[in-house]
Amino acid sequence: MLRTGHKETESHDSNNQKVYPQPIDETVNQNKESMDALILKIFNNISSLKAAYIELQNAHTPYDPDKIQAADKLVIEELMKLSELKHSYRDKNPKLTSASPKDSRLLAEIQEQQNLLKTYEVMVKKFQSQIQTRDTEIVELQKQIQESSQRKLKLEKKLKQRGLLPKESEAFEEENNFFSIELTPNLFSSAVDSAYKSIHDFSKPLINMMKTAGWDLDAAANAIEPGVLYAKRAHKKYAFESHICQKMFSGFQEESFSMEPSNLSVSDEGFFHQFLAIRAMDPLDILSQNPDSVFGKFSRKKYLLVVHPKMEASFFGNLDQRNYVMSGGHPRTPFYQAFLKLAKSIWLLHRLAFSFDPKGKVFQVKQGTEFSEVYMESVVKNIILEEGDSRPKVGLMVMPGFMIGGSVIQSLVYLSGVRCAE
């Protein structure tokens, strides 16, 4: 009876427990499917890693830093995916060992990160070595290019001196220069310097021809700008430079440069292309191609303004050259060719000023204006200003000033009544 009662009690206790039977076959199948999916992911990941590594190798031949960086990033991403798969497997399949599971897993992760770090370090060293090699090659090639360019320039100079340089080479060189010039305030500043140099250069033959023709240069200088007190007699040359400047820059602020305006408007880019097109050309060559171009008309108009008929008659004994210019021609005399260089430099400066957005602005300084170091520069460098003296006044403006994109290019002035160091 006792045995039977005990069994009944056990049976009764068992019946009180809630039992949920597990479908063993279904669980095994799920684990198998999960493992198959994991293996498939691993194979896919390895395939992607191989493809990324091939891309990394291809990026080195030819050497492309952007492709190398993109391929390197892709390799690292695939390695990280592989690491994530490993972590996922460990999380779902923990191993029971005598050691602490937490410690074992932590050690495994550390080892994995160290292996990854070693891989990255090897790749970084490899890339650094390749970059250093490429940099060395680039420096060496740059030196070779520089040496070749210097040898080329020397050879071209010798060929030009002997008249053996073909026209095609000169045209090719000009075409290269055409596309290498950028529109900057520094370019405009250089053009301003060239324009003043051309004024100075043309004033020399003008003054010499006046001397030869018997002109009274003192009286002529005083007639141009009366009341100027010159520190030295030689400084009266600036009066003639001022005369040339005033005539050549008349109408500069207008887009048409005081020429008959065309119905066609010219864009900023159009003005810059005009500048580039003729900057390297001889002005007489420009006019031989098209005597009645806008530049041709500009040159004729300014010549008639700068060179007075009485002056020209005293130079040449007649007005034949003037009449030829008025009839639409461009004489090939040395005097007119010297003037064309002046006309071209002022024309180029105008084209360049209207290439900017906003347009370059010209400003002039009148006689008697108080000297300003911000907007003016003395054409004579060794002036003496005593402490307590009143600020000097402008006697002549020999070159106007300009404003380009917030920058000021000072006007050149001759200061009246100041002393100069010997």
C-alpha positions as a Python dict, from the first residue, in 0.01 Angstrom:
ca = {
    (1, 'M'): (0, 0, 0),
    (2, 'L'): (280, 236, 84),
    (3, 'R'): (450, 176, -249),
    (4, 'T'): (124, 228, -434),
    (5, 'G'): (48, 548, -249),
    (6, 'H'): (388, 684, -323),
    (7, 'K'): (348, 627, -694),
    (8, 'E'): (7, 790, -688),
    (9, 'T'): (151, 1090, -514),
    (10, 'E'): (429, 1121, -775),
    (11, 'S'): (173, 1086, -1051),
    (12, 'H'): (-44, 1348, -889),
    (13, 'D'): (252, 1591, -853),
    (14, 'S'): (351, 1539, -1213),
    (15, 'N'): (2, 1608, -1332),
    (16, 'N'): (4, 1943, -1149),
    (17, 'Q'): (308, 2068, -1354),
    (18, 'K'): (261, 2245, -1687),
    (19, 'V'): (460, 2071, -1956),
    (20, 'Y'): (524, 2225, -2300),
    (21, 'P'): (663, 1965, -2531),
    (22, 'Q'): (929, 2096, -2782),
    (23, 'P'): (919, 1982, -3144),
    (24, 'I'): (1274, 1852, -3169),
    (25, 'D'): (1279, 1813, -3546),
    (26, 'E'): (1155, 2170, -3605),
    (27, 'T'): (1421, 2317, -3375),
    (28, 'V'): (1697, 2123, -3546),
    (29, 'N'): (1571, 2240, -3885),
    (30, 'Q'): (1566, 2605, -3771),
    (31, 'N'): (1922, 2579, -3639),
    (32, 'K'): (2033, 2419, -3964),
    (33, 'E'): (1868, 2690, -4173),
    (34, 'S'): (2021, 2960, -3954),
    (35, 'M'): (2367, 2800, -3988),
    (36, 'D'): (2324, 2769, -4366),
    (37, 'A'): (2230, 3138, -4391),
    (38, 'L'): (2532, 3232, -4180),
    (39, 'I'): (2767, 3026, -4399),
    (40, 'L'): (2615, 3182, -4711),
    (41, 'K'): (2672, 3530, -4565),
    (42, 'I'): (3031, 3439, -4485),
    (43, 'F'): (3094, 3316, -4841),
    (44, 'N'): (2935, 3631, -4983),
    (45, 'N'): (3140, 3844, -4750),
    (46, 'I'): (3464, 3670, -4851),
    (47, 'S'): (3375, 3714, -5221),
    (48, 'S'): (3311, 4085, -5163),
    (49, 'L'): (3638, 4113, -4971),
    (50, 'K'): (3826, 3953, -5261),
    (51, 'A'): (3660, 4192, -5509),
    (52, 'A'): (3745, 4491, -5289),
    (53, 'Y'): (4108, 4377, -5265),
    (54, 'I'): (4127, 4342, -5644),
    (55, 'E'): (3991, 4696, -5677),
    (56, 'L'): (4259, 4810, -5432),
    (57, 'Q'): (4531, 4648, -5645),
    (58, 'N'): (4390, 4794, -5969),
    (59, 'A'): (4389, 5142, -5816),
    (60, 'H'): (4768, 5127, -5797),
    (61, 'T'): (4814, 5069, -6171),
    (62, 'P'): (4787, 5342, -6284),
    (63, 'Y'): (4831, 5517, -5953),
    (64, 'D'): (4507, 5690, -5849),
    (65, 'P'): (4494, 5824, -5489),
    (66, 'D'): (4114, 5874, -5497),
    (67, 'K'): (4047, 5518, -5615),
    (68, 'I'): (4297, 5380, -5359),
    (69, 'Q'): (4117, 5559, -5078),
    (70, 'A'): (3774, 5435, -5197),
    (71, 'A'): (3898, 5077, -5238),
    (72, 'D'): (4071, 5085, -4898),
    (73, 'K'): (3746, 5198, -4738),
    (74, 'L'): (3560, 4914, -4908),
    (75, 'V'): (3812, 4652, -4783),
    (76, 'I'): (3777, 4781, -4427),
    (77, 'E'): (3395, 4771, -4452),
    (78, 'E'): (3405, 4407, -4567),
    (79, 'L'): (3643, 4314, -4282),
    (80, 'M'): (3408, 4480, -4036),
    (81, 'K'): (3112, 4282, -4178),
    (82, 'L'): (3309, 3959, -4133),
    (83, 'S'): (3383, 4059, -3774),
    (84, 'E'): (3012, 4127, -3715),
    (85, 'L'): (2921, 3780, -3849),
    (86, 'K'): (3172, 3625, -3608),
    (87, 'H'): (3022, 3816, -3315),
    (88, 'S'): (2672, 3716, -3423),
    (89, 'Y'): (2767, 3347, -3425),
    (90, 'R'): (2931, 3368, -3082),
    (91, 'D'): (2628, 3542, -2934),
    (92, 'K'): (2394, 3269, -3060),
    (93, 'N'): (2627, 2974, -2980),
    (94, 'P'): (2804, 3033, -2648),
    (95, 'K'): (3054, 2767, -2543),
    (96, 'L'): (3050, 2635, -2189),
    (97, 'T'): (3406, 2597, -2067),
    (98, 'S'): (3568, 2572, -1733),
    (99, 'A'): (3686, 2930, -1763),
    (100, 'S'): (3449, 3223, -1722),
    (101, 'P'): (3247, 3264, -2044),
    (102, 'K'): (3266, 3641, -2014),
    (103, 'D'): (3648, 3634, -1988),
    (104, 'S'): (3684, 3392, -2278),
    (105, 'R'): (3465, 3603, -2502),
    (106, 'L'): (3650, 3923, -2404),
    (107, 'L'): (3988, 3764, -2480),
    (108, 'A'): (3862, 3643, -2816),
    (109, 'E'): (3737, 3992, -2906),
    (110, 'I'): (4069, 4147, -2806),
    (111, 'Q'): (4257, 3896, -3019),
    (112, 'E'): (4028, 3964, -3313),
    (113, 'Q'): (4075, 4342, -3285),
    (114, 'Q'): (4452, 4295, -3261),
    (115, 'N'): (4448, 4085, -3577),
    (116, 'L'): (4243, 4351, -3755),
    (117, 'L'): (4479, 4622, -3631),
    (118, 'K'): (4778, 4430, -3764),
    (119, 'T'): (4606, 4400, -4102),
    (120, 'Y'): (4538, 4775, -4111),
    (121, 'E'): (4895, 4857, -4008),
    (122, 'V'): (5037, 4640, -4287),
    (123, 'M'): (4808, 4807, -4540),
    (124, 'V'): (4889, 5159, -4414),
    (125, 'K'): (5265, 5094, -4432),
    (126, 'K'): (5224, 4957, -4782),
    (127, 'F'): (5027, 5263, -4894),
    (128, 'Q'): (5273, 5503, -4728),
    (129, 'S'): (5561, 5335, -4904),
    (130, 'Q'): (5383, 5355, -5239),
    (131, 'I'): (5289, 5722, -5184),
    (132, 'Q'): (5647, 5808, -5090),
    (133, 'T'): (5772, 5632, -5405),
    (134, 'R'): (5519, 5820, -5619),
    (135, 'D'): (5610, 6153, -5455),
    (136, 'T'): (5977, 6092, -5530),
    (137, 'E'): (5891, 6009, -5891),
    (138, 'I'): (5676, 6323, -5923),
    (139, 'V'): (5954, 6547, -5786),
    (140, 'E'): (6203, 6390, -6024),
    (141, 'L'): (5969, 6435, -6322),
    (142, 'Q'): (5903, 6797, -6226),
    (143, 'K'): (6278, 6862, -6221),
    (144, 'Q'): (6313, 6700, -6562),
    (145, 'I'): (6026, 6911, -6700),
    (146, 'Q'): (6181, 7230, -6559),
    (147, 'E'): (6521, 7145, -6706),
    (148, 'S'): (6363, 7062, -7042),
    (149, 'S'): (6170, 7390, -7042),
    (150, 'Q'): (6487, 7587, -6968),
    (151, 'R'): (6672, 7410, -7250),
    (152, 'K'): (6377, 7474, -7483),
    (153, 'L'): (6374, 7848, -7401),
    (154, 'K'): (6750, 7874, -7461),
    (155, 'L'): (6720, 7695, -7795),
    (156, 'E'): (6425, 7913, -7901),
    (157, 'K'): (6617, 8226, -7806),
    (158, 'K'): (6912, 8119, -8021),
    (159, 'L'): (6680, 8031, -8310),
    (160, 'K'): (6502, 8366, -8283),
    (161, 'Q'): (6835, 8550, -8288),
    (162, 'R'): (6927, 8365, -8607),
    (163, 'G'): (6580, 8404, -8756),
    (164, 'L'): (6531, 8028, -8776),
    (165, 'L'): (6227, 7985, -8548),
    (166, 'P'): (5927, 7883, -8763),
    (167, 'K'): (5605, 8085, -8734),
    (168, 'E'): (5415, 7771, -8631),
    (169, 'S'): (5624, 7744, -8312),
    (170, 'E'): (5555, 8107, -8220),
    (171, 'A'): (5184, 8061, -8284),
    (172, 'F'): (5179, 7744, -8072),
    (173, 'E'): (5356, 7923, -7787),
    (174, 'E'): (5106, 8212, -7800),
    (175, 'E'): (4815, 7967, -7801),
    (176, 'N'): (4948, 7800, -7485),
    (177, 'N'): (4987, 8139, -7316),
    (178, 'F'): (4632, 8231, -7422),
    (179, 'F'): (4478, 7958, -7208),
    (180, 'S'): (4715, 7987, -6912),
    (181, 'I'): (4632, 8349, -6816),
    (182, 'E'): (4385, 8411, -6535),
    (183, 'L'): (4186, 8730, -6476),
    (184, 'T'): (4319, 8868, -6146),
    (185, 'P'): (4384, 9212, -5992),
    (186, 'N'): (4757, 9136, -6023),
    (187, 'L'): (4718, 9096, -6399),
    (188, 'F'): (4547, 9435, -6414),
    (189, 'S'): (4818, 9593, -6199),
    (190, 'S'): (5083, 9461, -6440),
    (191, 'A'): (4886, 9606, -6731),
    (192, 'V'): (4879, 9945, -6555),
    (193, 'D'): (5258, 9935, -6517),
    (194, 'S'): (5294, 9846, -6886),
    (195, 'A'): (5063, 10132, -6984),
    (196, 'Y'): (5266, 10389, -6790),
    (197, 'K'): (5589, 10251, -6935),
    (198, 'S'): (5447, 10294, -7285),
    (199, 'I'): (5356, 10658, -7205),
    (200, 'H'): (5710, 10716, -7077),
    (201, 'D'): (5864, 10540, -7379),
    (202, 'F'): (5662, 10742, -7632),
    (203, 'S'): (5738, 11072, -7458),
    (204, 'K'): (6112, 11023, -7522),
    (205, 'P'): (6103, 11034, -7906),
    (206, 'L'): (5837, 11307, -7887),
    (207, 'I'): (6059, 11531, -7672),
    (208, 'N'): (6368, 11452, -7881),
    (209, 'M'): (6186, 11544, -8204),
    (210, 'M'): (6064, 11867, -8045),
    (211, 'K'): (6422, 11952, -7949),
    (212, 'T'): (6543, 11878, -8302),
    (213, 'A'): (6261, 12090, -8448),
    (214, 'G'): (6362, 12387, -8228),
    (215, 'W'): (6074, 12389, -7986),
    (216, 'D'): (6103, 12581, -7657),
    (217, 'L'): (6045, 12290, -7419),
    (218, 'D'): (6009, 12517, -7111),
    (219, 'A'): (5735, 12716, -7278),
    (220, 'A'): (5568, 12399, -7408),
    (221, 'A'): (5569, 12243, -7060),
    (222, 'N'): (5421, 12559, -6906),
    (223, 'A'): (5154, 12567, -7176),
    (224, 'I'): (5048, 12212, -7098),
    (225, 'E'): (4998, 12281, -6725),
    (226, 'P'): (5069, 12638, -6608),
    (227, 'G'): (5174, 12719, -6254),
    (228, 'V'): (5365, 12399, -6174),
    (229, 'L'): (5682, 12453, -5965),
    (230, 'Y'): (5941, 12199, -6078),
    (231, 'A'): (6217, 12088, -5841),
    (232, 'K'): (6447, 12033, -6142),
    (233, 'R'): (6436, 12144, -6503),
    (234, 'A'): (6458, 11781, -6611),
    (235, 'H'): (6128, 11717, -6434),
    (236, 'K'): (5945, 11911, -6704),
    (237, 'K'): (5938, 11587, -6901),
    (238, 'Y'): (5647, 11490, -6676),
    (239, 'A'): (5439, 11767, -6832),
    (240, 'F'): (5462, 11588, -7168),
    (241, 'E'): (5382, 11254, -7005),
    (242, 'S'): (5079, 11420, -6844),
    (243, 'H'): (4968, 11556, -7183),
    (244, 'I'): (4992, 11209, -7341),
    (245, 'C'): (4809, 11054, -7044),
    (246, 'Q'): (4520, 11303, -7053),
    (247, 'K'): (4460, 11249, -7426),
    (248, 'M'): (4498, 10869, -7422),
    (249, 'F'): (4272, 10811, -7119),
    (250, 'S'): (3996, 11045, -7235),
    (251, 'G'): (3675, 10837, -7241),
    (252, 'F'): (3835, 10540, -7061),
    (253, 'Q'): (3540, 10510, -6820),
    (254, 'E'): (3303, 10447, -7112),
    (255, 'E'): (3256, 10094, -7245),
    (256, 'S'): (3296, 10223, -7601),
    (257, 'F'): (3610, 10424, -7506),
    (258, 'S'): (3457, 10730, -7679),
    (259, 'M'): (3431, 10537, -8005),
    (260, 'E'): (3102, 10506, -8191),
    (261, 'P'): (2905, 10254, -7982),
    (262, 'S'): (2810, 9928, -8152),
    (263, 'N'): (2465, 9774, -8137),
    (264, 'L'): (2625, 9453, -8012),
    (265, 'S'): (2691, 9443, -7637),
    (266, 'V'): (3017, 9285, -7521),
    (267, 'S'): (3018, 9057, -7215),
    (268, 'D'): (3287, 9048, -6946),
    (269, 'E'): (3422, 8731, -7103),
    (270, 'G'): (3415, 8896, -7447),
    (271, 'F'): (3632, 9184, -7325),
    (272, 'F'): (3879, 8938, -7172),
    (273, 'H'): (3899, 8737, -7494),
    (274, 'Q'): (3974, 9059, -7684),
    (275, 'F'): (4254, 9128, -7438),
    (276, 'L'): (4397, 8778, -7480),
    (277, 'A'): (4362, 8781, -7858),
    (278, 'I'): (4598, 9076, -7920),
    (279, 'R'): (4818, 9098, -7612),
    (280, 'A'): (5106, 8905, -7775),
    (281, 'M'): (5062, 9048, -8125),
    (282, 'D'): (5254, 9331, -8287),
    (283, 'P'): (5010, 9625, -8326),
    (284, 'L'): (5109, 9680, -8689),
    (285, 'D'): (5029, 9313, -8762),
    (286, 'I'): (4687, 9360, -8602),
    (287, 'L'): (4614, 9661, -8822),
    (288, 'S'): (4749, 9499, -9138),
    (289, 'Q'): (4486, 9224, -9091),
    (290, 'N'): (4202, 9470, -9033),
    (291, 'P'): (4290, 9843, -9065),
    (292, 'D'): (3932, 9951, -8989),
    (293, 'S'): (3888, 9738, -8676),
    (294, 'V'): (3776, 9908, -8355),
    (295, 'F'): (4140, 9911, -8243),
    (296, 'G'): (4240, 10064, -8577),
    (297, 'K'): (3984, 10344, -8541),
    (298, 'F'): (4089, 10397, -8179),
    (299, 'S'): (4457, 10430, -8279),
    (300, 'R'): (4381, 10683, -8553),
    (301, 'K'): (4160, 10895, -8325),
    (302, 'K'): (4411, 10903, -8040),
    (303, 'Y'): (4706, 10980, -8270),
    (304, 'L'): (4527, 11290, -8402),
    (305, 'L'): (4458, 11398, -8041),
    (306, 'V'): (4809, 11341, -7902),
    (307, 'V'): (5013, 11480, -8192),
    (308, 'H'): (4914, 11840, -8274),
    (309, 'P'): (4925, 11944, -8645),
    (310, 'K'): (5182, 12218, -8573),
    (311, 'M'): (5398, 11966, -8390),
    (312, 'E'): (5377, 11716, -8675),
    (313, 'A'): (5451, 11980, -8941),
    (314, 'S'): (5763, 12083, -8751),
    (315, 'F'): (5875, 11719, -8725),
    (316, 'F'): (5830, 11615, -9088),
    (317, 'G'): (5800, 11944, -9279),
    (318, 'N'): (5451, 11850, -9396),
    (319, 'L'): (5125, 11687, -9290),
    (320, 'D'): (5142, 11390, -9524),
    (321, 'Q'): (5148, 11137, -9241),
    (322, 'R'): (4854, 11305, -9070),
    (323, 'N'): (4653, 11315, -9389),
    (324, 'Y'): (4728, 10946, -9447),
    (325, 'V'): (4600, 10862, -9099),
    (326, 'M'): (4289, 11076, -9147),
    (327, 'S'): (4214, 10893, -9473),
    (328, 'G'): (4206, 10560, -9286),
    (329, 'G'): (4566, 10443, -9322),
    (330, 'H'): (4831, 10334, -9076),
    (331, 'P'): (5177, 10449, -9188),
    (332, 'R'): (5478, 10227, -9125),
    (333, 'T'): (5700, 10511, -9007),
    (334, 'P'): (5906, 10460, -8688),
    (335, 'F'): (5723, 10745, -8513),
    (336, 'Y'): (5377, 10601, -8587),
    (337, 'Q'): (5489, 10251, -8492),
    (338, 'A'): (5612, 10388, -8157),
    (339, 'F'): (5272, 10547, -8108),
    (340, 'L'): (5094, 10217, -8191),
    (341, 'K'): (5274, 10046, -7902),
    (342, 'L'): (5133, 10316, -7673),
    (343, 'A'): (4785, 10282, -7823),
    (344, 'K'): (4788, 9904, -7783),
    (345, 'S'): (4888, 9917, -7413),
    (346, 'I'): (4606, 10163, -7329),
    (347, 'W'): (4357, 9963, -7538),
    (348, 'L'): (4452, 9641, -7358),
    (349, 'L'): (4412, 9812, -7020),
    (350, 'H'): (4062, 9923, -7117),
    (351, 'R'): (3967, 9572, -7236),
    (352, 'L'): (4096, 9430, -6909),
    (353, 'A'): (3916, 9686, -6689),
    (354, 'F'): (3582, 9590, -6845),
    (355, 'S'): (3655, 9217, -6805),
    (356, 'F'): (3594, 9235, -6430),
    (357, 'D'): (3260, 9212, -6251),
    (358, 'P'): (3210, 9475, -6121),
    (359, 'K'): (3396, 9678, -6384),
    (360, 'G'): (3724, 9844, -6299),
    (361, 'K'): (3693, 10216, -6227),
    (362, 'V'): (3940, 10487, -6324),
    (363, 'F'): (3992, 10804, -6117),
    (364, 'Q'): (4190, 11116, -6203),
    (365, 'V'): (4356, 11375, -5982),
    (366, 'K'): (4333, 11746, -6058),
    (367, 'Q'): (4606, 12004, -6014),
    (368, 'G'): (4604, 12160, -5667),
    (369, 'T'): (4462, 11850, -5495),
    (370, 'E'): (4621, 11774, -5158),
    (371, 'F'): (4848, 11471, -5175),
    (372, 'S'): (4698, 11146, -5037),
    (373, 'E'): (4920, 10845, -4976),
    (374, 'V'): (4617, 10618, -5011),
    (375, 'Y'): (4519, 10723, -5362),
    (376, 'M'): (4840, 10875, -5497),
    (377, 'E'): (5206, 10793, -5545),
    (378, 'S'): (5477, 11047, -5624),
    (379, 'V'): (5644, 10981, -5958),
    (380, 'V'): (5959, 11136, -5804),
    (381, 'K'): (6080, 10909, -5524),
    (382, 'N'): (6339, 11124, -5343),
    (383, 'I'): (6122, 11417, -5233),
    (384, 'I'): (6199, 11591, -4902),
    (385, 'L'): (5915, 11673, -4664),
    (386, 'E'): (6013, 11875, -4357),
    (387, 'E'): (5824, 11845, -4030),
    (388, 'G'): (5574, 12126, -4003),
    (389, 'D'): (5545, 12175, -4380),
    (390, 'S'): (5196, 12184, -4523),
    (391, 'R'): (5090, 11879, -4720),
    (392, 'P'): (5219, 11898, -5078),
    (393, 'K'): (4981, 11965, -5366),
    (394, 'V'): (4949, 11786, -5698),
    (395, 'G'): (5108, 11967, -5992),
    (396, 'L'): (5059, 11705, -6262),
    (397, 'M'): (4888, 11367, -6298),
    (398, 'V'): (5104, 11144, -6517),
    (399, 'M'): (4895, 10827, -6473),
    (400, 'P'): (4538, 10788, -6341),
    (401, 'G'): (4446, 10556, -6055),
    (402, 'F'): (4213, 10257, -6061),
    (403, 'M'): (3981, 10063, -5832),
    (404, 'I'): (3954, 9688, -5897),
    (405, 'G'): (3743, 9467, -5673),
    (406, 'G'): (3800, 9677, -5361),
    (407, 'S'): (4173, 9723, -5432),
    (408, 'V'): (4317, 10065, -5506),
    (409, 'I'): (4591, 10116, -5764),
    (410, 'Q'): (4740, 10457, -5687),
    (411, 'S'): (4759, 10733, -5945),
    (412, 'L'): (5104, 10866, -6032),
    (413, 'V'): (5143, 11239, -5965),
    (414, 'Y'): (5412, 11507, -5977),
    (415, 'L'): (5406, 11721, -5663),
    (416, 'S'): (5448, 12092, -5714),
    (417, 'G'): (5687, 12301, -5504),
    (418, 'V'): (5863, 12020, -5316),
    (419, 'R'): (6237, 11971, -5283),
    (420, 'C'): (6421, 11661, -5396),
    (421, 'A'): (6735, 11500, -5260),
    (422, 'E'): (7035, 11513, -5489),
}
